[in-house]
Amino acid sequence: MNHNPQPLLAERLAALRRRIGAAAAGAGRDPAGIHLLAVSKTQPAAALRAAAALGLRDFGENYLQEALAKQAELQDLPLAWHFIGRIQRNKTRPLAERFQWVHSVDRLAVAERLNAQRPPALPPLDVCLQVNLGGEATKGGVPPARLPELARACAALPRLRLRGLMALPRPTPDPRAQRAQYAELRRLREALCSEGLELDTLSMGMSADLEAAIYEGATWLRIGTALFGARRKGTV
Ligand SMILES: *Cc1c(COP(=O)(O)O)cnc(C)c1O
């Protein structure tokens, strides 16, 4: 297809910014503290280029090979790349070398490899720990009970900068249930902060539940479909 995706994208982005602004106002928050991560999995490089032309700079990818191919195609643009997918232990090097953020660290072996592989010429890698709030067997994430130990160990790794927590909660259309899940992540961060860790980040909120996440203190919203439209069938 040869159509220009940009007008539709611009409309979706404007609508998204209105949603974010309304929720921030309702929550009494400064929208400047709520960052937009454009989740671009399954989207072609041209869609990211169109989004970048509208001022978006931070892109979130779930699949390493797909991300690396897009990075190669878009290297003329000053983008920041965030990895938000499942991490294979033996595929950490490109994450350490080519990403600014990794949101989905959930075990120490992966954190230690990222720390060892982060190139000295780059600043420390910004990381979030992914928490498995609902104990879902099919999802990654550290169980809340094991989070403090992992957080302390990661905070001690000099080539990582532990920024906060990330969650991918069970989808539910009930706004109160959405907020309850995000409130749990907020409380987990507060507990770590009260132990002395300096965590400034809550990576939470997607297209369907960003309002709940904003009310509970999200600092990075990870938005895919509300920006790029529906993903192709059969893709995650
Ligand atoms: C796909 C994905 C998103 C975005 O989901 P949408 O509902 O399309 O906004 C956010 N976070 C993660 C980890 C994802 O895999």
Coordinates of C-alpha atoms and ligand atoms in Angstrom, one line a residue:
M1 CA 0.0 0.0 0.0
N2 CA 1.2 3.4 -0.8
H3 CA -1.0 5.7 1.2
N4 CA 0.4 8.4 3.5
P5 CA -0.3 7.3 7.1
Q6 CA 0.5 10.7 8.6
P7 CA -2.9 12.6 8.7
L8 CA -4.6 9.7 10.5
L9 CA -1.7 9.4 12.8
A10 CA -1.8 13.1 13.6
E11 CA -5.5 12.8 14.4
R12 CA -4.9 9.8 16.7
L13 CA -2.0 11.6 18.4
A14 CA -4.1 14.7 19.0
A15 CA -6.9 12.5 20.4
L16 CA -4.4 10.7 22.6
R17 CA -3.0 14.0 23.9
R18 CA -6.5 15.1 24.7
R19 CA -7.1 11.9 26.7
I20 CA -3.8 12.3 28.6
G21 CA -4.5 16.0 29.3
A22 CA -8.0 15.3 30.6
A23 CA -6.8 12.5 32.9
A24 CA -3.9 14.5 34.1
A25 CA -6.3 17.4 34.9
G26 CA -8.6 15.0 36.7
A27 CA -5.8 13.6 38.7
G28 CA -4.3 17.0 39.5
R29 CA -1.1 16.1 37.7
D30 CA 1.2 18.1 35.5
P31 CA 1.0 16.4 32.0
A32 CA 4.7 17.2 31.6
G33 CA 5.5 14.4 34.0
I34 CA 3.7 11.9 31.8
H35 CA 5.8 10.6 28.9
L36 CA 4.5 8.9 25.8
L37 CA 6.2 5.8 24.6
A38 CA 5.0 4.9 21.1
V39 CA 4.7 1.1 21.1
S40 CA 5.6 0.2 17.5
K41 CA 5.7 -3.6 17.4
T42 CA 4.5 -5.0 14.1
Q43 CA 4.5 -1.5 12.6
P44 CA 6.7 -0.9 9.6
A45 CA 9.6 1.6 9.8
A46 CA 7.6 4.0 7.7
A47 CA 5.0 4.3 10.4
L48 CA 7.7 5.2 13.0
R49 CA 9.1 7.7 10.6
A50 CA 5.7 9.4 10.2
A51 CA 5.4 9.4 14.0
A52 CA 8.8 10.9 14.4
A53 CA 7.8 13.7 12.0
L54 CA 5.0 14.5 14.4
G55 CA 7.5 14.9 17.2
L56 CA 7.5 11.5 18.8
R57 CA 10.9 10.4 19.8
D58 CA 10.6 7.4 22.1
F59 CA 9.6 4.0 20.6
G60 CA 8.9 0.8 22.4
E61 CA 9.6 -2.6 20.7
N62 CA 8.9 -6.1 21.9
Y63 CA 10.9 -8.3 19.5
L64 CA 14.6 -7.9 19.2
Q65 CA 15.1 -8.8 15.5
E66 CA 12.2 -6.6 14.4
A67 CA 13.6 -3.7 16.5
L68 CA 17.1 -4.0 15.2
A69 CA 15.9 -4.0 11.6
K70 CA 13.9 -0.8 12.2
Q71 CA 16.8 0.9 14.0
A72 CA 18.9 0.2 10.9
E73 CA 16.3 1.8 8.7
L74 CA 15.8 4.8 10.9
Q75 CA 19.3 5.6 12.0
D76 CA 19.2 9.0 10.4
L77 CA 16.6 10.0 13.1
P78 CA 17.4 11.0 16.7
L79 CA 15.2 8.3 18.3
A80 CA 15.3 6.8 21.7
W81 CA 14.7 3.0 21.8
H82 CA 13.0 1.2 24.6
F83 CA 12.7 -2.6 24.9
I84 CA 9.5 -3.7 26.5
G85 CA 9.3 -7.4 25.5
R86 CA 10.4 -10.8 27.0
I87 CA 14.2 -11.0 27.3
Q88 CA 16.1 -14.0 26.3
R89 CA 19.1 -14.5 28.5
N90 CA 21.5 -15.1 25.6
K91 CA 20.2 -12.0 23.6
T92 CA 21.1 -9.3 26.0
R93 CA 24.1 -7.8 24.2
P94 CA 22.1 -5.8 21.5
L95 CA 19.8 -4.6 24.3
A96 CA 22.8 -3.2 26.2
E97 CA 24.4 -1.7 23.1
R98 CA 21.5 -0.3 21.1
F99 CA 18.7 0.7 23.5
Q100 CA 18.3 3.6 25.9
W101 CA 15.8 1.9 28.1
V102 CA 14.8 -1.7 29.0
H103 CA 11.5 -1.9 30.8
S104 CA 11.2 -5.6 31.2
V105 CA 14.1 -6.8 33.4
D106 CA 12.7 -9.5 35.7
R107 CA 15.7 -11.5 36.9
L108 CA 19.2 -10.9 38.2
A109 CA 21.0 -13.0 35.5
V110 CA 19.6 -10.7 32.8
A111 CA 20.5 -7.5 34.8
E112 CA 24.0 -8.7 35.4
R113 CA 24.5 -9.4 31.7
L114 CA 23.1 -6.0 30.7
N115 CA 25.4 -4.4 33.2
A116 CA 28.5 -6.2 31.9
Q117 CA 27.6 -5.6 28.3
R118 CA 26.7 -1.9 28.5
P119 CA 29.4 -0.1 26.4
P120 CA 31.6 2.2 28.5
A121 CA 31.1 5.0 26.0
L122 CA 27.4 5.1 26.7
P123 CA 25.6 6.4 29.8
P124 CA 24.2 3.7 32.2
L125 CA 21.3 1.8 30.7
D126 CA 17.9 3.0 32.1
V127 CA 16.0 0.0 33.4
C128 CA 12.7 -0.9 35.0
L129 CA 11.8 -4.1 36.7
Q130 CA 8.8 -5.8 35.3
V131 CA 6.5 -7.0 38.1
N132 CA 4.0 -9.8 37.6
L133 CA 1.1 -8.4 39.6
G134 CA -1.4 -11.1 39.0
G135 CA 0.9 -14.1 39.3
E136 CA 0.1 -15.0 35.7
A137 CA 2.2 -18.0 34.5
T138 CA 2.1 -16.9 30.9
K139 CA 3.7 -13.5 31.6
G140 CA 7.1 -12.4 32.5
G141 CA 7.8 -10.3 35.6
V142 CA 9.2 -10.8 39.1
P143 CA 6.6 -11.8 41.7
P144 CA 6.0 -8.9 44.2
A145 CA 7.4 -10.9 47.0
R146 CA 10.8 -11.2 45.3
L147 CA 10.9 -7.6 44.0
P148 CA 12.8 -6.0 46.9
E149 CA 15.7 -8.4 46.7
L150 CA 16.0 -8.0 42.9
A151 CA 15.7 -4.2 43.2
R152 CA 18.5 -3.9 45.7
A153 CA 20.7 -6.2 43.6
C154 CA 20.0 -4.2 40.4
A155 CA 20.5 -0.8 42.1
A156 CA 24.0 -1.9 42.9
L157 CA 25.0 -2.5 39.3
P158 CA 27.0 0.5 38.1
R159 CA 26.2 0.3 34.4
L160 CA 22.5 0.2 35.0
R161 CA 20.4 3.0 36.3
L162 CA 17.4 1.5 38.0
R163 CA 14.5 3.9 37.3
G164 CA 11.4 2.1 38.5
L165 CA 8.8 -0.5 37.9
M166 CA 6.8 -1.7 34.9
A167 CA 3.7 -3.9 34.7
L168 CA 1.5 -5.4 32.1
P169 CA -1.6 -6.3 34.1
R170 CA -4.4 -8.6 33.3
P171 CA -6.7 -6.7 30.8
T172 CA -10.0 -5.7 32.3
P173 CA -12.7 -3.2 31.1
D174 CA -13.5 -2.3 34.7
P175 CA -11.8 1.0 35.5
R176 CA -11.8 0.3 39.2
A177 CA -10.0 -3.0 38.7
Q178 CA -7.6 -1.3 36.4
R179 CA -6.8 1.2 39.1
A180 CA -6.4 -1.4 41.7
Q181 CA -3.7 -3.1 39.7
Y182 CA -1.8 0.1 39.0
A183 CA -2.2 1.2 42.6
E184 CA -0.4 -2.0 43.6
L185 CA 2.5 -1.1 41.4
R186 CA 2.5 2.4 42.8
R187 CA 2.7 1.1 46.4
L188 CA 5.5 -1.3 45.5
R189 CA 7.5 1.6 44.2
E190 CA 6.7 3.6 47.3
A191 CA 7.9 0.8 49.5
L192 CA 11.2 0.6 47.7
C193 CA 11.6 4.3 47.9
S194 CA 11.1 4.3 51.6
E195 CA 13.9 1.8 51.8
G196 CA 16.2 4.3 50.2
L197 CA 16.0 3.4 46.5
E198 CA 15.6 6.4 44.2
L199 CA 12.9 5.3 41.7
D200 CA 11.3 8.0 39.6
T201 CA 9.5 5.8 37.1
L202 CA 6.2 3.9 36.8
S203 CA 5.9 2.4 33.3
M204 CA 2.2 1.6 33.1
G205 CA -0.9 2.3 31.1
M206 CA -1.8 1.2 27.6
S207 CA -4.4 2.3 25.0
A208 CA -7.3 0.8 27.0
D209 CA -6.4 1.9 30.5
L210 CA -4.2 4.9 30.4
E211 CA -6.6 7.0 32.5
A212 CA -6.4 4.5 35.4
A213 CA -2.6 4.5 35.1
I214 CA -2.4 8.3 35.1
Y215 CA -4.5 8.5 38.2
E216 CA -2.1 6.0 39.9
G217 CA 1.0 7.9 39.0
A218 CA 2.2 6.6 35.6
T219 CA 5.3 8.4 34.2
W220 CA 5.6 6.4 31.0
L221 CA 2.5 5.4 29.1
R222 CA 3.1 2.6 26.6
I223 CA 0.7 3.2 23.8
G224 CA 0.3 1.1 20.6
T225 CA -3.1 0.8 19.1
A226 CA -4.5 4.2 20.1
L227 CA -1.6 5.7 18.1
F228 CA -1.0 3.3 15.2
G229 CA -4.3 1.6 14.9
A230 CA -5.1 -2.0 15.3
R231 CA -2.2 -4.5 14.8
R232 CA -2.5 -7.1 12.2
K233 CA -4.5 -10.2 13.2
G234 CA -2.3 -12.9 14.7
T235 CA 0.2 -10.5 16.1
V236 CA 0.5 -9.7 19.8
Ligands
LIG1 C1 1.7 -4.1 22.9 C2 2.2 -3.6 24.2 C3 1.7 -2.3 24.7 C4 0.7 -1.4 23.9 O1 -0.5 -2.0 24.0 P1 -1.8 -1.2 23.3 O2 -3.0 -1.8 23.9 O3 -1.7 -1.4 21.8 O4 -1.6 0.3 23.6 C5 2.2 -1.8 25.9 N1 3.1 -2.6 26.6 C6 3.5 -3.8 26.2 C7 4.5 -4.5 27.1 C8 3.1 -4.3 25.0 O5 3.5 -5.5 24.7

